[in-house]
XYZ file of N, CA and C in Angstrom:
303
model
N 102.330 105.205 120.960
C 101.470 105.311 120.133
C 100.170 104.878 119.439
N 100.370 103.880 119.844
C 99.365 102.722 119.118
C 98.353 102.163 120.418
N 99.549 102.220 121.480
C 98.775 101.449 122.798
C 97.216 101.818 123.027
N 97.012 102.792 122.584
C 95.853 103.761 123.039
C 94.876 103.348 122.496
N 94.851 102.488 121.255
C 93.651 102.112 120.599
C 92.850 101.055 121.231
N 91.435 101.438 120.750
C 90.218 100.802 121.559
C 90.388 99.010 121.031
N 90.138 98.468 122.142
C 90.123 97.037 121.713
C 88.907 96.659 120.715
N 89.106 95.425 120.133
C 88.091 94.689 119.035
C 86.658 94.891 119.959
N 85.553 94.995 118.973
C 84.327 94.772 119.583
C 83.731 96.264 119.960
N 84.692 97.019 120.260
C 84.299 98.489 120.558
C 83.060 99.015 119.672
N 82.255 99.805 120.193
C 81.357 100.325 119.305
C 81.364 102.072 119.409
N 81.536 102.163 118.352
C 81.569 103.834 118.170
C 80.793 104.665 117.120
N 80.574 105.895 117.354
C 80.051 106.897 116.469
C 80.930 107.426 115.628
N 81.026 107.806 114.529
C 82.148 108.154 114.029
C 81.339 109.956 113.492
N 82.886 110.797 113.533
C 82.096 112.338 113.500
C 81.672 112.387 111.991
N 80.113 112.804 112.087
C 79.336 112.873 110.763
C 78.595 112.142 110.544
N 78.763 110.780 111.288
C 77.842 109.508 110.961
C 76.731 109.557 111.897
N 75.845 108.261 111.192
C 74.256 108.934 111.908
C 74.311 107.289 112.203
N 75.070 106.169 112.387
C 75.044 105.007 112.421
C 76.572 104.594 113.079
N 76.050 103.357 114.132
C 77.323 103.226 114.648
C 78.194 102.054 114.006
N 79.495 102.054 114.433
C 80.025 100.898 114.040
C 80.942 100.241 114.945
N 81.185 99.113 114.814
C 81.847 97.908 115.749
C 83.271 97.792 115.082
N 84.471 98.041 115.990
C 85.658 97.737 115.615
C 86.060 96.363 115.549
N 86.443 96.024 114.315
C 86.934 94.521 113.992
C 88.626 94.478 113.540
N 89.134 95.435 113.763
C 90.662 95.333 113.313
C 91.264 96.350 113.769
N 92.832 96.530 114.197
C 93.763 97.493 114.537
C 94.928 97.441 113.359
N 95.451 98.507 113.198
C 96.385 98.746 112.213
C 96.460 98.101 111.009
N 95.279 98.657 110.103
C 94.770 97.960 109.055
C 94.779 98.849 107.479
N 95.051 98.274 106.538
C 95.421 98.801 105.214
C 94.216 98.329 104.274
N 93.648 99.523 103.414
C 92.651 98.980 102.631
C 93.270 98.952 101.599
N 92.468 97.808 100.729
C 93.290 96.754 99.584
C 93.415 98.463 98.428
N 94.953 97.936 98.075
C 94.932 99.020 96.760
C 95.491 100.354 97.491
N 95.463 100.796 98.608
C 95.502 101.916 99.154
C 97.419 102.297 100.049
N 97.683 103.104 100.009
C 99.123 103.449 101.030
C 98.919 103.846 102.506
N 97.626 104.155 102.606
C 97.522 104.630 103.934
C 97.287 103.616 105.091
N 97.697 103.754 105.957
C 97.732 102.730 107.286
C 96.627 103.503 108.240
N 95.556 102.832 108.352
C 94.622 103.340 109.428
C 94.660 102.489 110.814
N 93.919 103.100 111.906
C 93.982 103.126 113.008
C 93.160 101.730 113.249
N 91.918 101.776 112.551
C 91.005 100.818 112.827
C 90.355 100.366 111.305
N 89.946 99.249 111.704
C 89.049 98.694 110.271
C 87.464 98.277 111.264
N 86.221 98.655 110.766
C 85.203 98.464 111.587
C 83.891 97.655 110.697
N 82.888 97.747 111.181
C 81.819 97.115 110.182
C 80.565 97.611 111.342
N 79.471 97.623 110.296
C 78.087 98.209 110.599
C 77.681 97.587 112.091
N 77.206 98.241 113.347
C 76.573 97.612 114.172
C 75.038 98.233 114.200
N 74.187 97.134 114.593
C 74.720 95.735 114.608
C 74.485 94.605 113.957
N 74.383 94.942 112.584
C 74.460 94.287 111.547
C 75.633 93.067 111.562
N 76.996 93.720 111.727
C 78.058 92.948 111.418
C 79.102 92.930 110.195
N 79.690 92.401 110.054
C 80.208 92.218 108.244
C 79.487 91.628 107.526
N 78.389 92.396 106.467
C 77.697 92.052 105.565
C 78.150 91.706 104.108
N 79.230 92.359 103.756
C 80.273 92.154 102.940
C 81.653 93.155 103.175
N 82.483 92.498 102.586
C 83.778 93.148 102.587
C 83.677 94.671 102.170
N 82.427 95.332 101.248
C 82.718 96.459 100.594
C 82.221 97.189 101.820
N 81.495 96.753 102.626
C 80.911 97.770 103.951
C 81.765 97.796 104.734
N 82.862 97.306 104.784
C 83.883 97.643 105.969
C 84.467 99.069 105.869
N 84.540 99.763 107.094
C 85.021 101.184 107.049
C 86.539 101.183 107.610
N 87.041 102.236 107.252
C 88.687 102.258 107.763
C 88.657 103.774 108.614
N 89.298 103.900 109.366
C 89.209 105.330 110.095
C 90.479 105.147 111.146
N 90.920 106.853 111.698
C 91.800 106.595 112.599
C 91.132 107.269 113.770
N 91.956 106.947 115.092
C 91.370 107.120 116.165
C 90.652 109.036 116.233
N 90.931 109.633 115.900
C 90.650 111.061 115.824
C 89.341 111.453 115.075
N 88.823 110.214 114.238
C 87.593 110.494 113.558
C 86.477 109.820 114.888
N 86.476 109.467 115.789
C 85.841 108.779 116.652
C 84.964 110.104 117.479
N 83.607 110.310 117.273
C 82.965 111.301 117.816
C 82.433 110.831 119.434
N 81.817 109.504 119.221
C 81.370 109.230 120.696
C 81.570 107.501 121.016
N 82.435 107.273 122.048
C 82.448 105.805 122.436
C 80.978 105.093 123.292
N 80.370 104.495 122.376
C 79.164 103.849 123.194
C 79.769 102.317 123.978
N 80.646 101.612 123.415
C 81.153 100.473 124.362
C 82.464 100.306 124.137
N 83.219 99.794 125.074
C 84.618 99.374 125.085
C 84.620 97.762 124.797
N 85.108 97.286 123.982
C 85.213 95.914 123.659
C 85.960 95.249 124.812
N 85.852 94.163 124.564
C 86.642 93.072 125.792
C 88.129 93.195 126.023
N 88.504 93.010 127.162
C 89.562 93.376 127.823
C 90.023 92.452 128.994
N 90.928 91.576 128.645
C 91.693 90.698 129.599
C 93.064 90.827 129.508
N 93.910 89.979 130.131
C 95.256 90.315 130.418
C 96.070 89.927 129.264
N 95.548 89.237 128.362
C 95.887 89.345 126.855
C 95.952 90.475 125.986
N 94.538 91.159 126.269
C 94.312 92.196 125.315
C 95.460 93.081 125.898
N 95.330 93.473 127.007
C 96.261 94.573 127.914
C 97.539 94.216 127.619
N 98.143 92.934 127.739
C 99.620 92.656 127.389
C 99.954 92.970 125.871
N 98.824 92.709 124.801
C 99.034 92.811 123.136
C 99.030 94.483 123.206
N 98.171 95.271 123.805
C 98.025 96.606 123.737
C 99.661 97.600 124.030
N 99.964 96.849 124.994
C 101.209 97.859 125.972
C 102.406 97.013 125.147
N 102.682 95.872 124.939
C 103.953 95.145 124.134
C 103.744 95.579 123.061
N 102.671 94.827 122.209
C 102.629 94.759 120.856
C 102.804 96.189 119.946
N 101.360 96.629 120.397
C 101.063 97.938 119.600
C 101.953 99.157 120.553
N 102.249 99.173 121.503
C 102.812 99.969 122.134
C 104.562 100.195 121.850
N 104.912 99.238 121.261
C 106.441 98.741 120.800
C 106.299 99.487 119.249
N 104.931 99.942 118.689
C 104.932 100.125 117.165
C 105.697 101.727 117.013
N 106.691 102.324 116.197
C 106.897 103.167 115.665
C 106.096 103.749 114.657
N 106.487 104.807 113.584
C 105.949 104.820 112.511
C 105.667 103.949 111.288
N 104.657 103.522 111.043
C 104.185 102.728 110.208
C 103.795 103.134 108.869
N 104.223 102.525 107.669
C 103.765 102.604 106.170
C 103.412 101.369 105.340
N 102.971 101.413 104.094
C 102.734 100.306 103.457
C 104.014 100.199 102.361
N 104.565 99.282 102.717
C 105.512 98.829 101.659
C 105.209 98.607 100.214
N 106.124 98.554 99.181
C 105.964 98.112 98.049
C 105.202 96.944 97.851
N 105.410 95.695 98.467
C 104.379 94.621 98.112
C 103.089 94.756 98.906
N 102.524 95.897 99.187
C 101.166 96.179 100.196
C 101.193 95.871 101.457
N 102.490 95.521 102.189
C 102.439 95.011 103.738
C 102.554 96.212 104.395
N 101.896 96.153 105.643
C 102.460 97.382 106.543
C 103.764 96.837 107.265
N 104.951 98.315 107.284
C 105.743 97.948 107.788
C 106.427 99.460 108.441
N 107.709 98.706 109.429
C 107.477 100.159 110.606
C 109.233 100.791 109.914
N 109.007 102.467 109.724
C 110.100 102.772 109.260
C 111.209 102.742 110.418
N 112.287 102.646 109.892
C 113.729 102.417 110.705
C 113.854 103.955 111.493
């Protein structure tokens, strides 16, 4: 399910947007929310200028892929073994991401 996620550093354009973002995290939760997003990102090329300017979105919100981030053996192993083994995720009462049984 999650093994298809793009690597960190990938640069994408989101549907309906006119400025690109760079992926900075995968399997993310915005503070105070209960939704688990596929990605967090920052403006490209500016980078993280403040926490309030982070973006949270799912894979299907990507309109165009401009650059695929760095991939080596460690990234491929992480994506296949760790992300690939994740089932359905949710945010528990303490605000942490957990896997449904």
